[in-house]
Amino acid sequence: MFELRKLPFDPKNNGVISEETCNFHYGKHHQAYINNLNNLIKNTKFENESLFDIITMSDDGIFNNAAQIYNHDFYWDCIAVKSGISSELQADLQTNFSDFRSEFIKNATTLFGSGWTWLVYDPSNEKLSIKNTSNASNPITYGLVPLLVVDVWEHAYYIDVKNARAAYLEKFYENINWKFVSDAYEWAKKEGLNSVRFYMDEIYKGSGCCGGHCGCH
């Protein structure tokens, strides 16, 4: 069974979200996805599977809750602390985008309804791109490796800035944990989608079938 991970930052001191938002977003929404998934997979073929395998092999309610667990885990790490970007990722962003910052924020601002905006790496052509996904969907199911994500469900920002999604996105961008993103990029180029499996297994070692013996980095 899965357990809610510990946050990688102090809720009282985060550059993107307030402690109150964190209490609801992490303490209630994220926890609910954990509880729901545990209930849904009990006595099913997914009961002893890793989170990665559940996401890639399931659909409907099981997929929605499993994917939302990962989506939030990844989001927390992206905003854990403000840090610098690697020279390699910086150069590749300049190669793949005319203005990454404005393109990323525009995608996140204009995404209709609830969802996520991602920077992803495609192992098939070694290119970077920006992808929007709705509700619980994420790029993994399309064979893409997530590097950066922003949550644009209203519960991610409504307590802090009400309906001003753009203000939330500006604050998000100014406080990205670029070291985490850069490390994800480095591993994506080495391991492809396996880097995503390793990431999940490292968080949930002892849960599902991994048991901490997956060779996680």
Short mmCIF file of C-alpha atoms in Angstrom, two decimals:
data_model
loop_
_atom_site.label_atom_id
_atom_site.label_comp_id
_atom_site.label_asym_id
_atom_site.label_seq_id
_atom_site.Cartn_x
_atom_site.Cartn_y
_atom_site.Cartn_z
CA MET A 1 0.00 0.00 0.00
CA PHE A 2 1.15 3.51 -0.74
CA GLU A 3 1.82 6.20 1.84
CA LEU A 4 1.86 9.96 1.31
CA ARG A 5 5.43 11.10 0.81
CA LYS A 6 7.01 13.74 3.01
CA LEU A 7 7.09 17.16 1.39
CA PRO A 8 10.54 18.20 0.10
CA PHE A 9 10.13 21.67 1.62
CA ASP A 10 8.80 23.48 4.68
CA PRO A 11 5.17 24.56 4.00
CA LYS A 12 5.79 27.67 6.08
CA ASN A 13 8.55 28.82 3.77
CA ASN A 14 7.89 28.17 0.09
CA GLY A 15 8.29 30.69 -2.71
CA VAL A 16 5.28 29.52 -4.73
CA ILE A 17 2.48 28.53 -2.37
CA SER A 18 1.34 29.54 1.11
CA GLU A 19 1.16 27.24 4.09
CA GLU A 20 -2.65 27.34 3.90
CA THR A 21 -2.64 26.25 0.26
CA CYS A 22 -0.17 23.52 1.10
CA ASN A 23 -2.33 22.24 3.94
CA PHE A 24 -5.23 21.76 1.54
CA HIS A 25 -3.35 20.84 -1.62
CA TYR A 26 -0.91 18.38 -0.05
CA GLY A 27 -2.69 17.45 3.15
CA LYS A 28 -6.13 16.88 1.65
CA HIS A 29 -6.00 16.55 -2.17
CA HIS A 30 -2.75 14.58 -2.44
CA GLN A 31 -3.66 12.47 0.58
CA ALA A 32 -7.04 11.70 -0.96
CA TYR A 33 -5.40 10.34 -4.12
CA ILE A 34 -3.26 8.05 -1.97
CA ASN A 35 -6.29 6.83 -0.01
CA ASN A 36 -8.38 6.35 -3.13
CA LEU A 37 -5.68 4.40 -4.95
CA ASN A 38 -5.12 2.08 -2.01
CA ASN A 39 -8.84 1.37 -1.84
CA LEU A 40 -9.19 0.88 -5.59
CA ILE A 41 -6.28 -1.55 -6.02
CA LYS A 42 -7.07 -3.69 -2.99
CA ASN A 43 -7.63 -7.31 -4.09
CA THR A 44 -6.91 -6.45 -7.75
CA LYS A 45 -4.00 -7.30 -10.06
CA PHE A 46 -2.54 -3.88 -9.25
CA GLU A 47 -2.30 -4.42 -5.50
CA ASN A 48 1.41 -5.29 -5.54
CA GLU A 49 2.46 -3.31 -8.60
CA SER A 50 4.75 -0.28 -8.61
CA LEU A 51 3.24 3.16 -9.13
CA PHE A 52 4.86 3.37 -12.58
CA ASP A 53 3.29 0.10 -13.70
CA ILE A 54 -0.10 1.08 -12.33
CA ILE A 55 -0.02 4.35 -14.27
CA THR A 56 1.10 2.71 -17.51
CA MET A 57 -1.23 -0.31 -17.32
CA SER A 58 -4.47 1.01 -15.81
CA ASP A 59 -7.34 3.28 -16.81
CA ASP A 60 -10.35 5.08 -15.36
CA GLY A 61 -10.36 5.61 -11.57
CA ILE A 62 -7.20 3.66 -10.84
CA PHE A 63 -5.23 5.56 -13.47
CA ASN A 64 -6.64 8.93 -12.39
CA ASN A 65 -5.61 8.51 -8.77
CA ALA A 66 -2.23 6.90 -9.51
CA ALA A 67 -1.35 9.55 -12.07
CA GLN A 68 -2.38 12.36 -9.74
CA ILE A 69 -0.09 10.95 -7.05
CA TYR A 70 2.87 11.13 -9.43
CA ASN A 71 1.85 14.49 -10.91
CA HIS A 72 1.79 16.04 -7.45
CA ASP A 73 5.02 14.36 -6.33
CA PHE A 74 6.78 15.81 -9.34
CA TYR A 75 5.22 19.24 -8.86
CA TRP A 76 6.39 19.41 -5.22
CA ASP A 77 9.95 18.70 -6.30
CA CYS A 78 9.76 21.36 -9.00
CA ILE A 79 8.92 24.02 -6.40
CA ALA A 80 10.88 22.64 -3.44
CA VAL A 81 13.52 25.37 -3.55
CA LYS A 82 14.66 28.05 -5.98
CA SER A 83 17.85 26.87 -7.65
CA GLY A 84 19.99 27.37 -10.73
CA ILE A 85 19.73 25.67 -14.11
CA SER A 86 22.52 23.55 -15.62
CA SER A 87 24.41 25.01 -18.57
CA GLU A 88 23.41 22.00 -20.68
CA LEU A 89 19.68 22.41 -20.09
CA GLN A 90 19.92 26.18 -20.53
CA ALA A 91 21.60 25.74 -23.89
CA ASP A 92 19.09 23.12 -25.04
CA LEU A 93 16.14 25.28 -24.03
CA GLN A 94 17.57 28.06 -26.18
CA THR A 95 17.98 25.60 -29.06
CA ASN A 96 14.46 24.16 -28.82
CA PHE A 97 12.50 27.35 -28.04
CA SER A 98 12.66 30.95 -29.14
CA ASP A 99 11.57 32.07 -25.65
CA PHE A 100 10.93 29.16 -23.30
CA ARG A 101 9.67 31.26 -20.40
CA SER A 102 6.98 33.04 -22.38
CA GLU A 103 5.94 29.89 -24.25
CA PHE A 104 5.66 27.85 -21.04
CA ILE A 105 3.65 30.51 -19.21
CA LYS A 106 1.39 31.06 -22.24
CA ASN A 107 0.61 27.35 -22.45
CA ALA A 108 -0.18 27.19 -18.74
CA THR A 109 -2.26 30.38 -18.81
CA THR A 110 -4.41 29.30 -21.74
CA LEU A 111 -4.94 25.67 -20.72
CA PHE A 112 -8.72 25.38 -20.38
CA GLY A 113 -10.06 23.89 -17.18
CA SER A 114 -8.00 21.69 -14.87
CA GLY A 115 -4.66 20.20 -15.83
CA TRP A 116 -0.90 20.48 -16.04
CA THR A 117 1.74 22.13 -18.21
CA TRP A 118 4.95 20.17 -18.72
CA LEU A 119 8.41 20.50 -20.17
CA VAL A 120 9.16 17.07 -21.60
CA TYR A 121 11.97 15.17 -23.27
CA ASP A 122 11.19 12.80 -26.14
CA PRO A 123 13.68 9.89 -26.16
CA SER A 124 12.70 9.00 -29.73
CA ASN A 125 14.04 12.23 -31.24
CA GLU A 126 15.97 13.74 -28.28
CA LYS A 127 13.90 16.93 -28.46
CA LEU A 128 12.38 19.13 -25.75
CA SER A 129 8.80 20.37 -25.98
CA ILE A 130 5.96 21.83 -23.92
CA LYS A 131 2.84 19.71 -23.42
CA ASN A 132 -0.48 20.44 -21.76
CA THR A 133 -2.49 17.61 -20.22
CA SER A 134 -6.00 17.73 -18.79
CA ASN A 135 -7.19 16.46 -15.44
CA ALA A 136 -4.96 13.54 -14.35
CA SER A 137 -3.27 12.86 -17.69
CA ASN A 138 0.50 13.08 -17.95
CA PRO A 139 3.14 12.70 -20.69
CA ILE A 140 4.34 9.29 -19.51
CA THR A 141 1.51 7.54 -21.35
CA TYR A 142 2.79 9.12 -24.58
CA GLY A 143 6.34 7.91 -24.07
CA LEU A 144 7.59 11.35 -23.00
CA VAL A 145 9.77 12.03 -19.96
CA PRO A 146 8.61 14.89 -17.69
CA LEU A 147 11.26 17.40 -16.65
CA LEU A 148 9.18 20.27 -15.24
CA VAL A 149 5.52 20.67 -14.38
CA VAL A 150 3.16 23.33 -13.08
CA ASP A 151 -0.21 22.44 -11.60
CA VAL A 152 -3.00 24.61 -12.99
CA TRP A 153 -5.92 23.02 -11.20
CA GLU A 154 -7.68 25.86 -9.37
CA HIS A 155 -6.96 24.32 -5.98
CA ALA A 156 -3.25 24.89 -6.67
CA TYR A 157 -3.59 28.66 -6.47
CA TYR A 158 -7.13 29.82 -5.61
CA ILE A 159 -6.56 30.30 -1.88
CA ASP A 160 -3.52 32.48 -2.57
CA VAL A 161 -4.43 34.52 -5.66
CA LYS A 162 -8.10 33.67 -6.32
CA ASN A 163 -8.67 33.45 -10.11
CA ALA A 164 -5.41 35.19 -11.05
CA ARG A 165 -3.74 32.17 -12.60
CA ALA A 166 -1.21 34.39 -14.39
CA ALA A 167 0.06 35.81 -11.09
CA TYR A 168 0.52 32.30 -9.71
CA LEU A 169 2.41 31.25 -12.85
CA GLU A 170 4.77 34.22 -12.62
CA LYS A 171 5.58 33.32 -9.02
CA PHE A 172 6.00 29.67 -10.00
CA TYR A 173 8.45 30.48 -12.76
CA GLU A 174 10.54 32.75 -10.55
CA ASN A 175 10.94 29.96 -7.97
CA ILE A 176 11.60 26.84 -10.05
CA ASN A 177 13.89 24.19 -8.62
CA TRP A 178 16.05 24.15 -11.74
CA LYS A 179 18.57 21.78 -10.18
CA PHE A 180 15.86 19.13 -9.91
CA VAL A 181 14.76 19.83 -13.49
CA SER A 182 18.35 19.71 -14.73
CA ASP A 183 18.96 16.41 -12.94
CA ALA A 184 15.76 14.99 -14.43
CA TYR A 185 17.01 16.02 -17.86
CA GLU A 186 20.37 14.36 -17.31
CA TRP A 187 18.70 11.10 -16.27
CA ALA A 188 16.13 11.29 -19.06
CA LYS A 189 18.91 11.42 -21.63
CA LYS A 190 20.62 8.43 -20.02
CA GLU A 191 17.65 6.23 -19.14
CA GLY A 192 14.61 7.46 -21.06
CA LEU A 193 11.32 6.44 -19.43
CA ASN A 194 13.20 4.26 -16.98
CA SER A 195 14.26 7.46 -15.27
CA VAL A 196 10.58 8.07 -14.44
CA ARG A 197 10.25 4.57 -13.01
CA PHE A 198 13.37 5.10 -10.90
CA TYR A 199 12.00 8.41 -9.61
CA MET A 200 8.71 6.85 -8.48
CA ASP A 201 10.37 3.79 -7.01
CA GLU A 202 12.76 5.95 -5.01
CA ILE A 203 9.80 7.77 -3.42
CA TYR A 204 7.72 4.66 -2.84
CA LYS A 205 10.39 2.07 -2.12
CA GLY A 206 8.74 -0.55 0.02
CA SER A 207 5.41 0.08 -1.71
CA GLY A 208 4.12 -2.04 -4.56
CA CYS A 209 6.46 -4.63 -6.08
CA CYS A 210 9.66 -2.59 -5.99
CA GLY A 211 10.50 -3.06 -2.32
CA GLY A 212 13.45 -0.74 -2.82
CA HIS A 213 15.31 -3.24 -5.01
CA CYS A 214 14.86 -1.60 -8.38
CA GLY A 215 18.32 -0.13 -8.75
CA CYS A 216 17.01 3.39 -8.23
CA HIS A 217 19.50 6.20 -8.58
#
